[in-house]
Short mmCIF file of C-alpha atoms and ligand atoms in Angstrom, two decimals:
data_model
loop_
_atom_site.label_atom_id
_atom_site.label_comp_id
_atom_site.label_asym_id
_atom_site.label_seq_id
_atom_site.Cartn_x
_atom_site.Cartn_y
_atom_site.Cartn_z
CA MET A 297 -109.55 -98.96 -93.12
CA THR A 298 -108.55 -95.65 -94.61
CA ASN A 299 -104.91 -94.82 -94.95
CA TRP A 300 -104.58 -92.69 -91.83
CA LEU A 301 -101.14 -94.13 -91.08
CA GLY A 302 -99.63 -92.82 -94.30
CA LEU A 303 -98.69 -96.31 -95.51
CA PRO A 304 -97.37 -96.66 -99.07
CA ALA A 305 -99.92 -97.12 -101.85
CA LEU A 306 -101.36 -100.62 -101.84
CA ALA A 307 -100.89 -102.90 -104.84
CA SER A 308 -101.43 -106.51 -103.77
CA ALA A 309 -104.43 -108.71 -103.03
CA HIS A 310 -103.55 -109.57 -99.42
CA GLY A 311 -102.14 -106.14 -98.51
CA GLY A 312 -105.45 -104.84 -97.16
CA GLN A 313 -105.37 -107.51 -94.43
CA ILE A 314 -101.86 -106.47 -93.42
CA ASP A 315 -102.87 -102.81 -93.31
CA ASN A 316 -105.93 -103.71 -91.28
CA MET A 317 -103.79 -105.46 -88.70
CA ILE A 318 -101.22 -102.64 -88.61
CA GLY A 319 -104.14 -100.23 -88.10
CA TRP A 320 -105.64 -102.21 -85.21
CA VAL A 321 -102.27 -102.63 -83.53
CA HIS A 322 -101.82 -98.84 -83.69
CA VAL A 323 -105.32 -98.18 -82.30
CA PHE A 324 -104.69 -100.60 -79.47
CA MET A 325 -101.25 -99.18 -78.71
CA LEU A 326 -102.72 -95.66 -78.67
CA ILE A 327 -105.36 -96.78 -76.15
CA LEU A 328 -102.67 -98.45 -74.04
CA PHE A 329 -100.44 -95.38 -74.23
CA VAL A 330 -103.19 -92.97 -73.20
CA GLY A 331 -104.51 -95.43 -70.58
CA TRP A 332 -101.21 -96.15 -68.86
CA GLY A 333 -100.10 -92.50 -69.21
CA GLY A 334 -103.34 -91.39 -67.54
CA PHE A 335 -102.90 -94.06 -64.85
CA ILE A 336 -99.41 -92.89 -63.92
CA ALA A 337 -100.59 -89.25 -63.82
CA TYR A 338 -103.48 -90.32 -61.55
CA VAL A 339 -101.30 -92.22 -59.06
CA LEU A 340 -98.76 -89.40 -58.96
CA VAL A 341 -101.50 -87.02 -57.82
CA ARG A 342 -103.51 -89.50 -55.75
CA PHE A 343 -100.52 -90.72 -53.69
CA ARG A 344 -98.67 -87.40 -53.46
CA ARG A 345 -96.45 -86.90 -50.43
CA SER A 346 -98.49 -84.06 -48.92
CA ARG A 347 -101.44 -86.45 -48.53
CA HIS A 348 -99.43 -89.60 -47.73
CA PRO A 349 -96.29 -88.62 -45.81
CA VAL A 350 -95.78 -92.24 -44.71
CA ALA A 351 -96.02 -95.23 -47.05
CA ASP A 352 -98.98 -97.58 -46.46
CA TYR A 353 -97.68 -101.15 -46.25
CA THR A 354 -101.02 -102.70 -47.15
CA GLY A 355 -101.37 -100.68 -50.36
CA THR A 356 -104.44 -100.45 -52.52
CA LYS A 357 -107.22 -103.00 -52.07
CA SER A 358 -108.96 -102.26 -55.36
CA HIS A 359 -108.89 -104.90 -58.12
CA THR A 360 -109.33 -102.38 -60.92
CA SER A 361 -105.78 -102.74 -62.19
CA SER A 362 -106.09 -106.54 -62.31
CA TYR A 363 -109.26 -106.21 -64.41
CA LEU A 364 -107.48 -103.76 -66.69
CA GLU A 365 -104.57 -106.18 -67.11
CA ALA A 366 -106.99 -108.96 -67.95
CA GLY A 367 -108.70 -106.67 -70.48
CA VAL A 368 -105.38 -105.91 -72.15
CA ALA A 369 -104.56 -109.65 -72.33
CA VAL A 370 -107.95 -110.33 -73.96
CA VAL A 371 -107.40 -107.66 -76.62
CA GLU A 372 -103.91 -109.00 -77.27
CA ALA A 373 -105.35 -112.51 -77.65
CA ILE A 374 -107.87 -111.13 -80.18
CA LEU A 375 -105.05 -109.51 -82.16
CA LEU A 376 -103.07 -112.74 -82.11
CA PHE A 377 -105.81 -115.30 -82.78
CA GLY A 378 -108.20 -113.08 -84.74
CA PHE A 379 -105.72 -111.33 -87.01
CA ALA A 380 -102.12 -112.48 -86.84
CA ILE A 381 -102.53 -116.28 -86.94
CA PRO A 382 -105.18 -116.34 -89.74
CA LEU A 383 -103.03 -113.96 -91.77
CA TRP A 384 -99.97 -116.14 -91.23
CA ALA A 385 -101.95 -119.22 -92.23
CA ALA A 386 -103.16 -117.56 -95.41
CA ARG A 387 -99.82 -116.00 -96.31
CA VAL A 388 -97.40 -118.77 -95.41
CA ASP A 389 -99.24 -122.08 -95.20
CA LYS A 390 -101.61 -121.73 -98.15
CA MET A 391 -99.30 -121.33 -101.09
CA PRO A 392 -101.15 -121.22 -104.42
CA ARG A 393 -100.71 -124.20 -106.71
CA GLU A 394 -97.71 -123.80 -108.98
CA SER A 395 -99.87 -124.59 -112.02
CA GLU A 396 -101.97 -121.51 -111.25
CA ALA A 397 -99.09 -119.20 -110.49
CA LEU A 398 -96.03 -117.72 -112.11
CA VAL A 399 -92.95 -119.20 -110.49
CA VAL A 400 -89.84 -117.03 -110.48
CA HIS A 401 -86.45 -117.67 -108.93
CA VAL A 402 -84.91 -114.63 -107.34
CA THR A 403 -81.32 -114.94 -106.18
CA ALA A 404 -79.86 -112.14 -104.13
CA GLU A 405 -76.18 -111.32 -104.10
CA GLN A 406 -74.00 -108.40 -103.05
CA PHE A 407 -75.50 -106.12 -104.39
CA ALA A 408 -78.05 -107.18 -106.94
CA TRP A 409 -81.16 -109.25 -107.60
CA ASN A 410 -80.87 -112.04 -110.17
CA VAL A 411 -84.20 -113.00 -111.64
CA HIS A 412 -84.77 -116.31 -113.42
CA TYR A 413 -87.91 -117.32 -115.37
CA ALA A 414 -88.54 -120.88 -116.50
CA GLY A 415 -90.15 -119.79 -119.78
CA PRO A 416 -93.15 -121.48 -121.45
CA ASP A 417 -91.97 -125.03 -120.66
CA GLY A 418 -92.28 -124.27 -116.95
CA LYS A 419 -88.93 -125.95 -116.31
CA PHE A 420 -85.98 -124.12 -114.86
CA GLY A 421 -82.77 -124.96 -116.65
CA ARG A 422 -79.89 -126.60 -114.83
CA THR A 423 -77.56 -124.31 -112.98
CA ASP A 424 -73.97 -125.20 -112.23
CA LEU A 425 -71.40 -123.51 -110.03
CA LYS A 426 -68.70 -124.19 -112.64
CA LEU A 427 -70.56 -122.03 -115.15
CA LEU A 428 -70.87 -119.13 -112.74
CA ASP A 429 -69.49 -115.89 -114.09
CA ALA A 430 -70.08 -112.64 -112.23
CA GLN A 431 -70.64 -110.65 -115.41
CA GLU A 432 -71.79 -113.08 -118.09
CA ASN A 433 -73.68 -115.71 -116.15
CA PRO A 434 -74.37 -114.72 -112.56
CA LEU A 435 -76.68 -117.71 -112.03
CA GLY A 436 -74.46 -120.30 -113.69
CA LEU A 437 -77.28 -121.27 -116.04
CA ASP A 438 -76.41 -124.13 -118.37
CA ARG A 439 -77.75 -123.03 -121.77
CA ALA A 440 -76.95 -126.50 -123.14
CA ASP A 441 -79.69 -127.99 -120.97
CA PRO A 442 -82.90 -128.36 -123.06
CA ALA A 443 -84.95 -127.01 -120.14
CA ALA A 444 -82.85 -123.84 -120.23
CA LYS A 445 -83.55 -123.09 -123.91
CA ASP A 446 -86.52 -120.85 -123.12
CA ASP A 447 -85.26 -119.58 -119.76
CA VAL A 448 -84.95 -115.87 -119.20
CA THR A 449 -82.67 -114.17 -116.72
CA THR A 450 -82.58 -110.51 -115.82
CA LEU A 451 -80.63 -108.33 -113.46
CA ASN A 452 -82.62 -106.17 -111.03
CA GLN A 453 -85.69 -106.34 -113.25
CA LEU A 454 -88.70 -108.36 -112.16
CA TYR A 455 -91.57 -108.32 -114.64
CA LEU A 456 -94.92 -109.63 -113.43
CA PRO A 457 -98.40 -109.98 -114.91
CA VAL A 458 -101.16 -108.23 -112.97
CA ASN A 459 -103.79 -110.18 -110.98
CA LYS A 460 -101.92 -113.46 -111.13
CA ALA A 461 -100.30 -115.14 -108.17
CA VAL A 462 -96.54 -115.07 -108.28
CA ILE A 463 -94.46 -117.51 -106.27
CA ILE A 464 -90.95 -116.27 -105.69
CA ARG A 465 -88.33 -118.79 -104.67
CA LEU A 466 -85.88 -116.64 -102.85
CA ARG A 467 -82.22 -117.55 -102.46
CA SER A 468 -78.97 -115.84 -101.66
CA LYS A 469 -75.46 -116.38 -103.00
CA ASP A 470 -73.53 -114.80 -100.19
CA MET A 471 -75.25 -113.45 -97.11
CA ILE A 472 -78.58 -112.48 -95.67
CA HIS A 473 -80.53 -110.07 -97.85
CA SER A 474 -84.20 -109.24 -97.70
CA PHE A 475 -86.68 -108.91 -100.53
CA GLY A 476 -89.06 -106.10 -99.70
CA VAL A 477 -91.58 -104.31 -101.87
CA PRO A 478 -93.61 -101.93 -99.69
CA GLU A 479 -96.53 -101.58 -102.13
CA PHE A 480 -97.07 -105.36 -102.16
CA ARG A 481 -96.74 -105.58 -98.36
CA VAL A 482 -94.16 -108.34 -98.68
CA LYS A 483 -90.79 -108.73 -97.05
CA GLN A 484 -88.79 -111.92 -96.83
CA ASP A 485 -85.23 -112.57 -95.84
CA ALA A 486 -83.01 -114.43 -98.29
CA ILE A 487 -80.74 -116.83 -96.44
CA PRO A 488 -77.71 -118.56 -97.98
CA GLY A 489 -78.29 -122.31 -98.27
CA LEU A 490 -82.08 -122.02 -98.16
CA THR A 491 -84.72 -121.60 -100.85
CA ILE A 492 -87.59 -119.72 -99.28
CA PRO A 493 -90.89 -119.47 -101.13
CA MET A 494 -93.06 -116.37 -100.88
CA TRP A 495 -96.11 -115.33 -102.83
CA PHE A 496 -98.45 -112.47 -103.56
CA VAL A 497 -100.85 -111.23 -106.21
CA PRO A 498 -99.97 -107.83 -107.68
CA THR A 499 -103.19 -105.95 -108.38
CA VAL A 500 -102.08 -102.64 -109.88
CA THR A 501 -99.99 -102.32 -113.03
CA THR A 502 -97.05 -99.95 -113.04
CA ALA A 503 -98.87 -97.84 -115.68
CA GLU A 504 -102.01 -97.62 -113.53
CA MET A 505 -99.98 -96.67 -110.46
CA ARG A 506 -98.23 -93.94 -112.43
CA THR A 507 -101.62 -92.47 -113.36
CA ARG A 508 -102.91 -92.76 -109.79
CA LYS A 509 -99.87 -91.06 -108.35
CA GLY A 510 -99.56 -88.54 -111.16
CA ASP A 511 -95.91 -89.55 -111.37
CA PRO A 512 -94.82 -90.78 -114.81
CA GLU A 513 -91.49 -91.97 -113.35
CA PHE A 514 -92.97 -94.20 -110.64
CA GLN A 515 -91.41 -97.67 -110.26
CA TYR A 516 -92.11 -100.44 -107.79
CA GLU A 517 -88.80 -100.92 -106.07
CA ILE A 518 -87.30 -104.03 -104.50
CA ALA A 519 -85.40 -102.65 -101.55
CA CYS A 520 -82.92 -104.90 -99.82
CA ALA A 521 -84.19 -104.75 -96.26
CA GLN A 522 -81.16 -106.25 -94.52
CA LEU A 523 -77.93 -104.34 -94.15
CA CYS A 524 -75.76 -106.59 -96.32
CA GLY A 525 -72.51 -104.68 -96.82
CA MET A 526 -71.01 -101.48 -98.13
CA GLY A 527 -73.11 -101.50 -101.28
CA HIS A 528 -76.39 -102.23 -99.49
CA TYR A 529 -77.76 -98.78 -100.34
CA ARG A 530 -77.53 -99.47 -104.05
CA MET A 531 -79.09 -102.92 -103.93
CA ARG A 532 -82.24 -101.89 -105.75
CA GLY A 533 -84.36 -103.88 -108.08
CA PHE A 534 -87.43 -102.82 -109.98
CA VAL A 535 -90.74 -104.55 -110.46
CA THR A 536 -92.76 -103.83 -113.56
CA VAL A 537 -96.34 -105.02 -113.33
CA GLN A 538 -97.99 -105.37 -116.72
CA THR A 539 -101.15 -106.72 -118.24
CA ALA A 540 -101.00 -110.43 -119.10
CA GLU A 541 -100.61 -109.62 -122.83
CA GLU A 542 -97.80 -107.14 -122.24
CA PHE A 543 -96.04 -109.61 -119.98
CA GLU A 544 -96.28 -112.44 -122.51
CA LYS A 545 -94.91 -110.14 -125.18
CA TRP A 546 -92.02 -109.05 -122.96
CA LEU A 547 -91.20 -112.66 -122.09
CA ALA A 548 -91.30 -113.76 -125.73
CA GLU A 549 -88.94 -110.95 -126.70
CA LYS A 550 -86.53 -111.86 -123.93
CA ILE A 551 -86.57 -115.53 -124.92
CA LYS A 552 -85.74 -114.57 -128.48
CA GLU A 553 -82.95 -112.27 -127.30
CA GLN A 554 -81.40 -114.70 -124.85
CA SER A 555 -81.71 -117.97 -126.70
CA ALA A 556 -79.92 -116.54 -129.75
CA PRO A 557 -76.25 -117.55 -129.91
CA ASN A 558 -73.95 -114.86 -128.59
CA PRO A 559 -72.04 -113.43 -131.61
CA PHE A 560 -69.16 -112.34 -129.38
CA LYS A 561 -68.29 -115.82 -128.22
CU1 LIG B 66 -78.74 -106.91 -99.72
#
């Protein structure tokens, strides 16, 4: 469906399905609005006081409104069973295999997004509350753990390769936040005490989107979609979608940078 609703540019594989459903819901609601609006205008005129000075206790004998109600229920059932449930099944039940996806841990906190990559070994290093340091080590990552040697952490910067499924394991350190990127048509609450998986396939690199929009400054933005405190407005993260080669290069550079011993310690 064309973008007649003015939705944000689309940049994920499943997003078309979401837009399709949003479109149909709008069409249906428009029909309902015009239909019920017309109906109330009709009864106002049809049962005006000058024609019916006394109320009729029997009322209307026509079944038209019952048929209309049934019709509305049928359309709603089609929306639910034809669109919403299949989409839910595809989006939530059918997670891609981890071996075929990039797995990233994203931990929300007031007011930032902590991103954690496992690195080439595919193993996330141990994290420990005792190592937690708001400035130096916001995830409490234990660099002494062999699995952590090639781990990469970033603040508010999520780098992703294009056309590859990404599984985000979403967590929160303090309260409810929500990970939302409009262009990917994803939004998921982060709840303290839970690790919630979500996934999508980004299909448009940041560079390509900049060309399409004619805006060299364009950035995919992670907006916190739950009011989470005084600093909620500045809880912004950025997603950079790159080609697979660019992403590998970025990751390798970060590994080199972060696995080197800190000269200031
Ligand atoms: Cu937040």
